Tab-separated table of C-alpha atoms and ligand atoms in Angstrom:
chain	number	residue	atom	x	y	z
A	1084	MET	CA	126.676	79.198	125.261
A	1085	LYS	CA	127.254	83.307	125.684
A	1086	VAL	CA	126.917	85.123	122.590
A	1087	PHE	CA	126.905	88.850	121.539
A	1088	ALA	CA	124.036	89.969	119.720
A	1089	ALA	CA	122.256	93.325	118.226
A	1090	ILE	CA	119.209	93.883	120.056
A	1091	ALA	CA	116.384	96.160	118.896
A	1092	ARG	CA	113.968	97.278	121.908
A	1093	SER	CA	111.617	99.448	120.126
A	1094	SER	CA	111.173	101.410	117.031
A	1095	ASP	CA	113.020	104.348	118.120
A	1096	GLU	CA	115.995	103.442	120.116
A	1097	PRO	CA	119.166	102.342	118.222
A	1098	PHE	CA	120.312	98.752	118.365
A	1099	SER	CA	122.774	97.799	120.969
A	1100	ILE	CA	125.080	94.972	121.349
A	1101	GLU	CA	124.417	92.989	124.147
A	1102	GLU	CA	125.778	89.323	125.507
A	1103	CYS	CA	122.984	86.601	125.457
A	1104	ALA	CA	122.746	82.971	125.800
A	1105	LEU	CA	122.133	80.745	122.744
A	1106	VAL	CA	120.488	77.547	122.943
A	1107	ARG	CA	121.857	74.366	121.962
A	1108	PRO	CA	120.494	73.332	118.626
A	1109	SER	CA	117.840	70.844	118.623
A	1110	SER	CA	118.265	67.438	116.629
A	1111	HIS	CA	117.105	69.015	113.277
A	1112	GLU	CA	118.977	72.257	113.748
A	1113	VAL	CA	122.546	74.040	112.950
A	1114	ARG	CA	124.474	76.014	115.437
A	1115	VAL	CA	126.323	78.816	112.954
A	1116	LYS	CA	129.236	80.766	113.858
A	1117	VAL	CA	128.081	83.865	111.840
A	1118	HIS	CA	131.086	85.735	110.212
A	1119	ALA	CA	129.045	88.485	108.548
A	1120	CYS	CA	125.300	89.493	107.881
A	1121	GLY	CA	124.162	91.944	105.405
A	1122	ILE	CA	121.429	94.406	106.329
A	1123	CYS	CA	118.239	94.267	104.348
A	1124	HIS	CA	115.562	96.877	104.241
A	1125	THR	CA	113.090	94.204	106.024
A	1126	ASP	CA	115.038	94.421	108.932
A	1127	SER	CA	114.409	98.257	108.932
A	1128	ALA	CA	110.522	97.766	108.071
A	1129	ALA	CA	110.822	95.134	111.000
A	1130	LYS	CA	112.167	97.706	113.806
A	1131	LEU	CA	109.511	100.384	112.203
A	1132	GLN	CA	106.560	98.128	112.806
A	1133	HIS	CA	106.114	98.128	108.897
A	1134	LEU	CA	105.886	93.937	109.684
A	1135	PRO	CA	104.779	93.053	113.332
A	1136	VAL	CA	107.302	91.805	115.272
A	1137	PRO	CA	107.625	92.311	119.172
A	1138	PHE	CA	110.406	93.876	121.012
A	1139	PRO	CA	113.012	93.262	122.226
A	1140	GLN	CA	114.050	91.741	118.872
A	1141	THR	CA	117.121	90.137	117.261
A	1142	LEU	CA	116.676	91.043	113.322
A	1143	GLY	CA	119.210	89.820	110.597
A	1144	HIS	CA	118.443	87.891	107.777
A	1145	GLU	CA	121.374	87.486	105.509
A	1146	GLY	CA	124.102	85.813	107.734
A	1147	ALA	CA	126.421	83.511	106.473
A	1148	GLY	CA	129.136	81.699	108.535
A	1149	VAL	CA	130.773	78.305	109.294
A	1150	VAL	CA	128.864	75.443	110.754
A	1151	GLU	CA	129.732	74.696	114.296
A	1152	GLU	CA	127.435	72.004	115.754
A	1153	VAL	CA	124.908	69.685	114.282
A	1154	GLY	CA	121.918	68.143	115.475
A	1155	SER	CA	121.920	64.329	115.628
A	1156	GLY	CA	119.370	64.443	112.774
A	1157	VAL	CA	121.179	66.532	110.507
A	1158	THR	CA	122.915	64.788	107.610
A	1159	SER	CA	123.580	67.458	105.285
A	1160	LEU	CA	126.080	69.390	106.760
A	1161	VAL	CA	129.192	69.174	109.257
A	1162	PRO	CA	130.869	71.175	111.696
A	1163	GLY	CA	133.454	73.456	109.519
A	1164	ASP	CA	131.102	73.502	106.267
A	1165	HIS	CA	130.611	77.450	105.101
A	1166	VAL	CA	127.080	78.319	104.665
A	1167	VAL	CA	125.101	81.245	103.174
A	1168	MET	CA	121.959	81.527	105.744
A	1169	THR	CA	118.634	82.635	103.787
A	1170	PHE	CA	114.950	82.481	104.505
A	1171	GLY	CA	113.279	79.505	106.103
A	1172	SER	CA	110.027	77.277	104.653
A	1173	CYS	CA	108.290	74.298	105.479
A	1174	GLY	CA	109.595	71.710	103.130
A	1175	THR	CA	106.079	69.668	103.000
A	1176	CYS	CA	103.395	72.319	101.602
A	1177	GLU	CA	102.252	72.739	97.844
A	1178	SER	CA	104.937	75.548	96.920
A	1179	CYS	CA	107.868	73.533	99.077
A	1180	ALA	CA	107.191	70.337	97.196
A	1181	SER	CA	107.150	72.117	93.945
A	1182	ALA	CA	110.353	73.886	94.294
A	1183	LYS	CA	109.001	77.134	95.423
A	1184	PRO	CA	109.884	77.475	98.979
A	1185	ALA	CA	109.689	81.387	99.057
A	1186	TYR	CA	105.785	81.086	98.499
A	1187	CYS	CA	105.834	78.186	101.402
A	1188	ASP	CA	102.113	78.437	102.977
A	1189	ASP	CA	104.218	79.280	106.316
A	1190	PHE	CA	106.340	81.689	104.629
A	1191	LEU	CA	105.372	84.476	107.275
A	1192	ALA	CA	104.991	82.281	110.264
A	1193	ILE	CA	108.541	80.997	110.192
A	1194	ASN	CA	110.343	84.333	109.042
A	1195	ILE	CA	108.711	87.069	109.755
A	1196	ALA	CA	106.933	85.686	112.910
A	1197	GLY	CA	109.934	83.877	113.694
A	1198	ARG	CA	108.176	80.602	114.762
A	1199	ARG	CA	110.658	78.003	116.255
A	1200	GLU	CA	109.719	74.805	118.201
A	1201	GLY	CA	111.029	75.798	121.618
A	1202	GLY	CA	110.862	79.482	121.366
A	1203	ALA	CA	113.662	81.929	120.669
A	1204	PRO	CA	117.060	80.848	120.754
A	1205	LEU	CA	118.430	83.596	122.373
A	1206	ARG	CA	117.851	84.182	125.900
A	1207	GLN	CA	118.913	87.340	128.799
A	1208	HIS	CA	118.059	85.912	132.233
A	1209	GLY	CA	116.074	83.008	130.758
A	1210	LYS	CA	113.711	85.218	128.918
A	1211	PRO	CA	113.611	85.071	125.348
A	1212	VAL	CA	114.996	87.960	122.780
A	1213	GLY	CA	112.563	88.141	120.029
A	1214	GLN	CA	111.948	85.092	118.419
A	1215	HIS	CA	113.650	83.365	114.953
A	1216	PHE	CA	113.520	86.129	112.394
A	1217	PHE	CA	114.097	84.462	108.961
A	1218	ALA	CA	115.025	81.405	110.848
A	1219	GLN	CA	118.240	82.886	111.823
A	1220	SER	CA	118.300	85.979	113.884
A	1221	ALA	CA	121.898	86.525	112.325
A	1222	PHE	CA	122.722	90.381	113.664
A	1223	SER	CA	124.789	87.914	116.350
A	1224	THR	CA	127.740	86.283	116.751
A	1225	HIS	CA	126.301	82.834	116.830
A	1226	ALA	CA	123.062	81.626	115.383
A	1227	ILE	CA	120.772	78.541	115.276
A	1228	ALA	CA	119.337	77.456	111.629
A	1229	THR	CA	117.805	74.762	109.556
A	1230	PRO	CA	119.288	72.391	107.072
A	1231	ARG	CA	116.650	74.026	104.895
A	1232	ASN	CA	117.607	77.734	105.040
A	1233	LEU	CA	121.373	77.089	104.705
A	1234	VAL	CA	123.380	76.357	101.548
A	1235	LYS	CA	126.882	75.428	101.899
A	1236	VAL	CA	129.380	77.370	99.798
A	1237	ASP	CA	133.194	76.781	98.841
A	1238	ALA	CA	135.258	77.461	101.899
A	1239	SER	CA	137.808	79.946	99.871
A	1240	LEU	CA	135.137	82.318	99.091
A	1241	PRO	CA	134.877	85.699	100.970
A	1242	LEU	CA	131.342	84.900	103.456
A	1243	GLU	CA	131.381	88.642	103.956
A	1244	LEU	CA	130.490	89.151	99.982
A	1245	LEU	CA	128.114	85.984	99.982
A	1246	ALA	CA	126.334	87.047	103.115
A	1247	PRO	CA	123.571	89.131	100.924
A	1248	LEU	CA	123.122	86.860	98.465
A	1249	GLY	CA	120.869	84.754	101.018
A	1250	CYS	CA	118.107	88.019	100.574
A	1251	GLY	CA	118.641	91.120	98.177
A	1252	ILE	CA	121.004	89.860	95.670
A	1253	GLN	CA	118.510	86.884	95.411
A	1254	THR	CA	115.747	88.911	95.127
A	1255	GLY	CA	116.896	91.220	92.548
A	1256	MET	CA	118.839	88.702	90.245
A	1257	GLY	CA	115.874	86.106	91.067
A	1258	THR	CA	113.082	88.318	89.571
A	1259	VAL	CA	115.006	88.502	86.204
A	1260	LEU	CA	116.246	85.410	85.778
A	1261	ASN	CA	113.496	83.204	87.261
A	1262	VAL	CA	110.784	85.008	87.146
A	1263	LEU	CA	110.512	87.647	83.773
A	1264	ARG	CA	113.294	85.622	81.899
A	1265	PRO	CA	113.921	88.257	79.425
A	1266	ALA	CA	115.091	87.467	75.792
A	1267	ALA	CA	118.498	89.056	74.890
A	1268	ARG	CA	117.639	92.838	73.226
A	1269	THR	CA	114.374	93.015	75.406
A	1270	GLY	CA	113.739	96.652	77.457
A	1271	ILE	CA	114.014	96.447	80.822
A	1272	ALA	CA	113.094	99.338	83.320
A	1273	VAL	CA	114.452	99.075	87.031
A	1274	PHE	CA	112.473	101.460	89.268
A	1275	GLY	CA	114.769	101.689	92.497
A	1276	VAL	CA	118.336	100.949	92.212
A	1277	GLY	CA	119.697	100.129	95.658
A	1278	ALA	CA	121.010	96.718	96.317
A	1279	VAL	CA	118.006	94.725	95.148
A	1280	GLY	CA	117.409	96.854	92.168
A	1281	MET	CA	120.964	97.064	91.198
A	1282	ALA	CA	120.951	93.272	90.937
A	1283	SER	CA	118.212	93.436	88.914
A	1284	VAL	CA	120.152	95.464	86.382
A	1285	ILE	CA	123.213	93.547	86.704
A	1286	ALA	CA	120.915	90.443	85.745
A	1287	ALA	CA	119.701	92.121	82.792
A	1288	LYS	CA	122.721	92.869	81.686
A	1289	ILE	CA	124.024	89.028	82.194
A	1290	VAL	CA	121.062	88.141	79.981
A	1291	GLY	CA	121.779	90.942	77.287
A	1292	CYS	CA	118.932	93.143	77.990
A	1293	ASN	CA	118.934	96.581	75.680
A	1294	PRO	CA	118.115	99.174	76.866
A	1295	ILE	CA	118.443	98.555	80.683
A	1296	ILE	CA	116.843	101.991	82.130
A	1297	ALA	CA	117.397	102.274	85.985
A	1298	VAL	CA	115.290	105.088	87.651
A	1299	ASP	CA	116.152	106.330	91.109
A	1300	LEU	CA	116.067	109.645	93.510
A	1301	VAL	CA	119.733	109.329	94.286
A	1302	TYR	CA	122.345	110.786	91.880
A	1303	GLU	CA	125.059	108.105	92.880
A	1304	ARG	CA	122.677	105.536	92.534
A	1305	LEU	CA	122.249	106.115	88.854
A	1306	GLU	CA	125.795	106.615	88.200
A	1307	ALA	CA	126.553	102.830	90.020
A	1308	ALA	CA	123.601	101.526	87.757
A	1309	ARG	CA	125.282	102.794	84.671
A	1310	SER	CA	128.521	101.408	85.538
A	1311	PHE	CA	126.703	97.933	86.573
A	1312	GLY	CA	124.996	97.602	83.253
A	1313	ALA	CA	122.221	100.605	82.856
A	1314	THR	CA	122.419	101.813	79.100
A	1315	HIS	CA	120.308	104.892	80.505
A	1316	VAL	CA	119.073	106.617	84.100
A	1317	ILE	CA	116.158	108.385	84.782
A	1318	ASP	CA	116.043	110.763	87.501
A	1319	GLY	CA	112.526	109.809	89.262
A	1320	ARG	CA	111.672	113.442	90.293
A	1321	SER	CA	111.266	113.902	86.415
A	1322	SER	CA	107.010	114.320	85.686
A	1323	ASP	CA	107.430	112.055	82.461
A	1324	VAL	CA	109.441	108.864	83.683
A	1325	SER	CA	107.110	106.822	81.634
A	1326	LEU	CA	107.369	108.755	78.392
A	1327	GLN	CA	111.345	109.087	78.585
A	1328	ILE	CA	111.213	104.846	78.984
A	1329	ARG	CA	108.819	105.241	75.844
A	1330	ALA	CA	111.459	107.765	74.053
A	1331	ILE	CA	114.034	105.441	74.969
A	1332	THR	CA	112.514	101.957	73.739
A	1333	GLY	CA	110.143	102.982	70.880
A	1334	LYS	CA	107.090	101.501	72.400
A	1335	GLY	CA	107.629	101.070	75.966
A	1336	ALA	CA	109.474	98.462	77.900
A	1337	HIS	CA	108.857	94.780	77.395
A	1338	PHE	CA	109.432	94.153	81.122
A	1339	SER	CA	109.593	96.555	84.261
A	1340	VAL	CA	110.975	95.694	88.149
A	1341	ASP	CA	109.648	97.787	91.051
A	1342	THR	CA	111.544	97.847	94.297
A	1343	THR	CA	109.921	100.559	95.693
A	1344	GLY	CA	106.520	99.332	96.677
A	1345	HIS	CA	105.339	103.211	96.217
A	1346	PRO	CA	102.062	103.583	94.568
A	1347	SER	CA	102.940	106.396	91.998
A	1348	VAL	CA	106.132	104.291	91.069
A	1349	ILE	CA	103.898	100.796	90.435
A	1350	THR	CA	101.707	103.074	88.277
A	1351	GLU	CA	104.837	104.497	86.117
A	1352	ALA	CA	106.006	101.045	85.954
A	1353	THR	CA	102.884	99.775	84.219
A	1354	THR	CA	102.507	102.435	82.338
A	1355	CYS	CA	105.732	102.330	80.707
A	1356	LEU	CA	105.367	98.885	79.068
A	1357	ARG	CA	104.488	98.218	75.813
A	1358	LYS	CA	101.765	95.612	74.888
A	1359	LEU	CA	102.357	92.233	76.598
A	1360	GLY	CA	104.354	93.585	79.138
A	1361	VAL	CA	105.393	92.285	82.584
A	1362	VAL	CA	105.557	94.222	85.986
A	1363	ALA	CA	107.421	92.644	88.315
A	1364	GLN	CA	106.799	93.852	92.139
A	1365	LEU	CA	108.926	92.750	94.525
A	1366	ALA	CA	108.731	95.272	97.424
A	1367	ALA	CA	106.873	94.841	100.899
A	1368	PRO	CA	105.401	97.955	101.437
A	1369	ALA	CA	103.333	98.968	104.743
A	1370	ARG	CA	100.135	96.319	104.803
A	1371	GLY	CA	97.441	97.617	103.517
A	1372	THR	CA	99.053	99.621	100.497
A	1373	GLN	CA	96.796	99.877	97.511
A	1374	TYR	CA	97.901	100.169	93.877
A	1375	CYS	CA	95.912	102.401	91.089
A	1376	VAL	CA	96.754	100.901	87.275
A	1377	PRO	CA	94.409	102.828	84.741
A	1378	SER	CA	92.261	99.625	83.124
A	1379	HIS	CA	92.432	100.369	80.046
A	1380	VAL	CA	96.510	100.189	80.018
A	1381	LEU	CA	96.343	96.883	82.112
A	1382	GLY	CA	93.866	94.987	80.340
A	1383	GLY	CA	94.177	96.654	76.706
A	1384	GLY	CA	97.800	96.415	76.895
A	1385	GLY	CA	97.784	92.895	77.931
A	1386	LEU	CA	99.691	93.434	80.561
A	1387	SER	CA	100.681	90.936	83.476
A	1388	TRP	CA	101.489	91.651	87.001
A	1389	ARG	CA	103.636	89.787	89.070
A	1390	GLY	CA	104.347	89.739	92.479
A	1391	VAL	CA	107.604	88.318	93.462
A	1392	VAL	CA	108.977	87.093	96.803
A	1393	GLU	CA	112.680	86.272	97.086
A	1394	GLY	CA	113.334	86.300	93.497
A	1395	ASP	CA	111.302	82.845	93.342
A	1396	SER	CA	114.607	81.398	94.619
A	1397	ASP	CA	114.537	77.613	94.776
A	1398	ILE	CA	117.654	78.224	97.343
A	1399	GLN	CA	119.420	75.115	96.664
A	1400	THR	CA	120.511	75.468	93.239
A	1401	PHE	CA	119.834	79.229	92.628
A	1402	ILE	CA	122.521	80.660	95.476
A	1403	PRO	CA	125.212	78.272	93.680
A	1404	ASP	CA	124.077	79.506	90.360
A	1405	LEU	CA	124.678	83.379	92.243
A	1406	VAL	CA	128.039	82.044	92.984
A	1407	ARG	CA	128.973	80.855	89.851
A	1408	TYR	CA	128.116	84.634	88.262
A	1409	TYR	CA	130.395	85.723	91.042
A	1410	ARG	CA	133.019	83.625	90.182
A	1411	ALA	CA	133.061	84.457	86.853
A	1412	GLY	CA	133.121	88.047	87.495
A	1413	GLN	CA	129.710	89.006	86.056
A	1414	LEU	CA	128.062	89.654	90.052
A	1415	PRO	CA	130.561	92.216	91.269
A	1416	LEU	CA	129.676	91.453	95.002
A	1417	ASP	CA	133.084	93.178	96.104
A	1418	ARG	CA	131.751	96.695	94.077
A	1419	ILE	CA	128.493	96.092	95.872
A	1420	VAL	CA	128.942	95.372	99.491
A	1421	THR	CA	130.414	97.918	102.114
A	1422	THR	CA	131.502	96.264	105.606
A	1423	TYR	CA	131.080	97.509	109.170
A	1424	PRO	CA	131.701	95.877	112.213
A	1425	LEU	CA	128.843	94.614	114.360
A	1426	SER	CA	129.346	97.872	117.101
A	1427	SER	CA	128.723	100.206	114.045
A	1428	ILE	CA	125.263	98.797	113.278
A	1429	ASN	CA	123.333	102.062	113.761
A	1430	GLN	CA	125.645	103.751	111.485
A	1431	ALA	CA	125.432	101.320	108.665
A	1432	ILE	CA	121.965	100.998	108.925
A	1433	ALA	CA	122.378	105.471	108.225
A	1434	ASP	CA	124.100	104.867	105.356
A	1435	SER	CA	122.089	102.171	103.798
A	1436	ASP	CA	119.178	104.335	104.466
A	1437	SER	CA	120.197	107.332	103.100
A	1438	GLY	CA	121.887	105.811	99.866
A	1439	LYS	CA	125.828	106.380	100.940
A	1440	VAL	CA	126.347	102.352	100.445
A	1441	LEU	CA	124.361	100.253	98.158
A	1442	LYS	CA	124.798	96.831	100.651
A	1443	ALA	CA	125.928	97.482	104.332
A	1444	VAL	CA	127.158	94.042	105.586
A	1445	LEU	CA	128.475	93.752	109.560
A	1446	VAL	CA	131.549	91.744	110.127
A	1447	MET	CA	131.153	90.011	113.536
A	1448	PRO	CA	133.934	90.533	116.061
B	1502	ZN	ZN1	106.616	75.276	102.761
B	1503	ZN	ZN1	115.769	90.823	102.765
């Protein structure tokens, strides 16, 4: 069928909206009419070749929409179901079998390399357009996905607000709620409060952390962090960030979250902790980036260091949990999301990169 998709042809060129053909779903796949798709840092990282994807490419991995057609072997979804699209996983490896699909043995093959039986679902003149990014390639009016990376949601809810639950929001909130699991009144510092870090701040508020300290370079983001629950904010340009965190917390924070992947920030996120503190690192910096942490701080402090993918989300239970927080007014997605038409994708990415908006979401024509 005829669809329109935002296509990246090189790192330097802007996305162009082009007509493509979408293949029919196979017996174990689903076709989704995409209503909206969030823009996540990983899309830009892929376009800039920090992640190895070929061109031309159709990115987009925070899609949400309505199921239009299901393959003959699909029993869990029917046409008309509203779904949030998220990352794919194999379903059979040790991690998948233990409800940790973000650590699937095939995570990179399925999500970054976009492996799909039968090749890319989008074609132009019979030739593939990219692969199957995050088992969806959802910067498109329609997408092919599988029941493993679709989560059914209530049809009364606004899909353009739920779209970023599939990556950015579940990553930030899951890091706090699934990985760090802080007790009430413990101190947490969040380094970088874009959409992902802001989701960590929101989760920290939900569990009653205090203090909640946000660190960022963008003044507007720090102000926003205050409104979402940060008790203290620190300009990341100051030379003594970890000392300021120690001054606020007494002996250091119990937990820190790094959303930046910058080596110097990782060092601050480690040295700001009290004994037995835990650092969660959830960014995907350029391959080969090395982190440097003083040994007496890490070992002598009994600190733990935890890498996190997609907030450790077990998607079929955690995304419904996030929807419940949204419905309860504890996850104000309407204040996080700014919508753009698909045709404004390049502006939406520029506004995301500059920090003008927290979470840009493309709405399909
Ligand atoms: Zn797996
Ligand atoms: Zn993402």
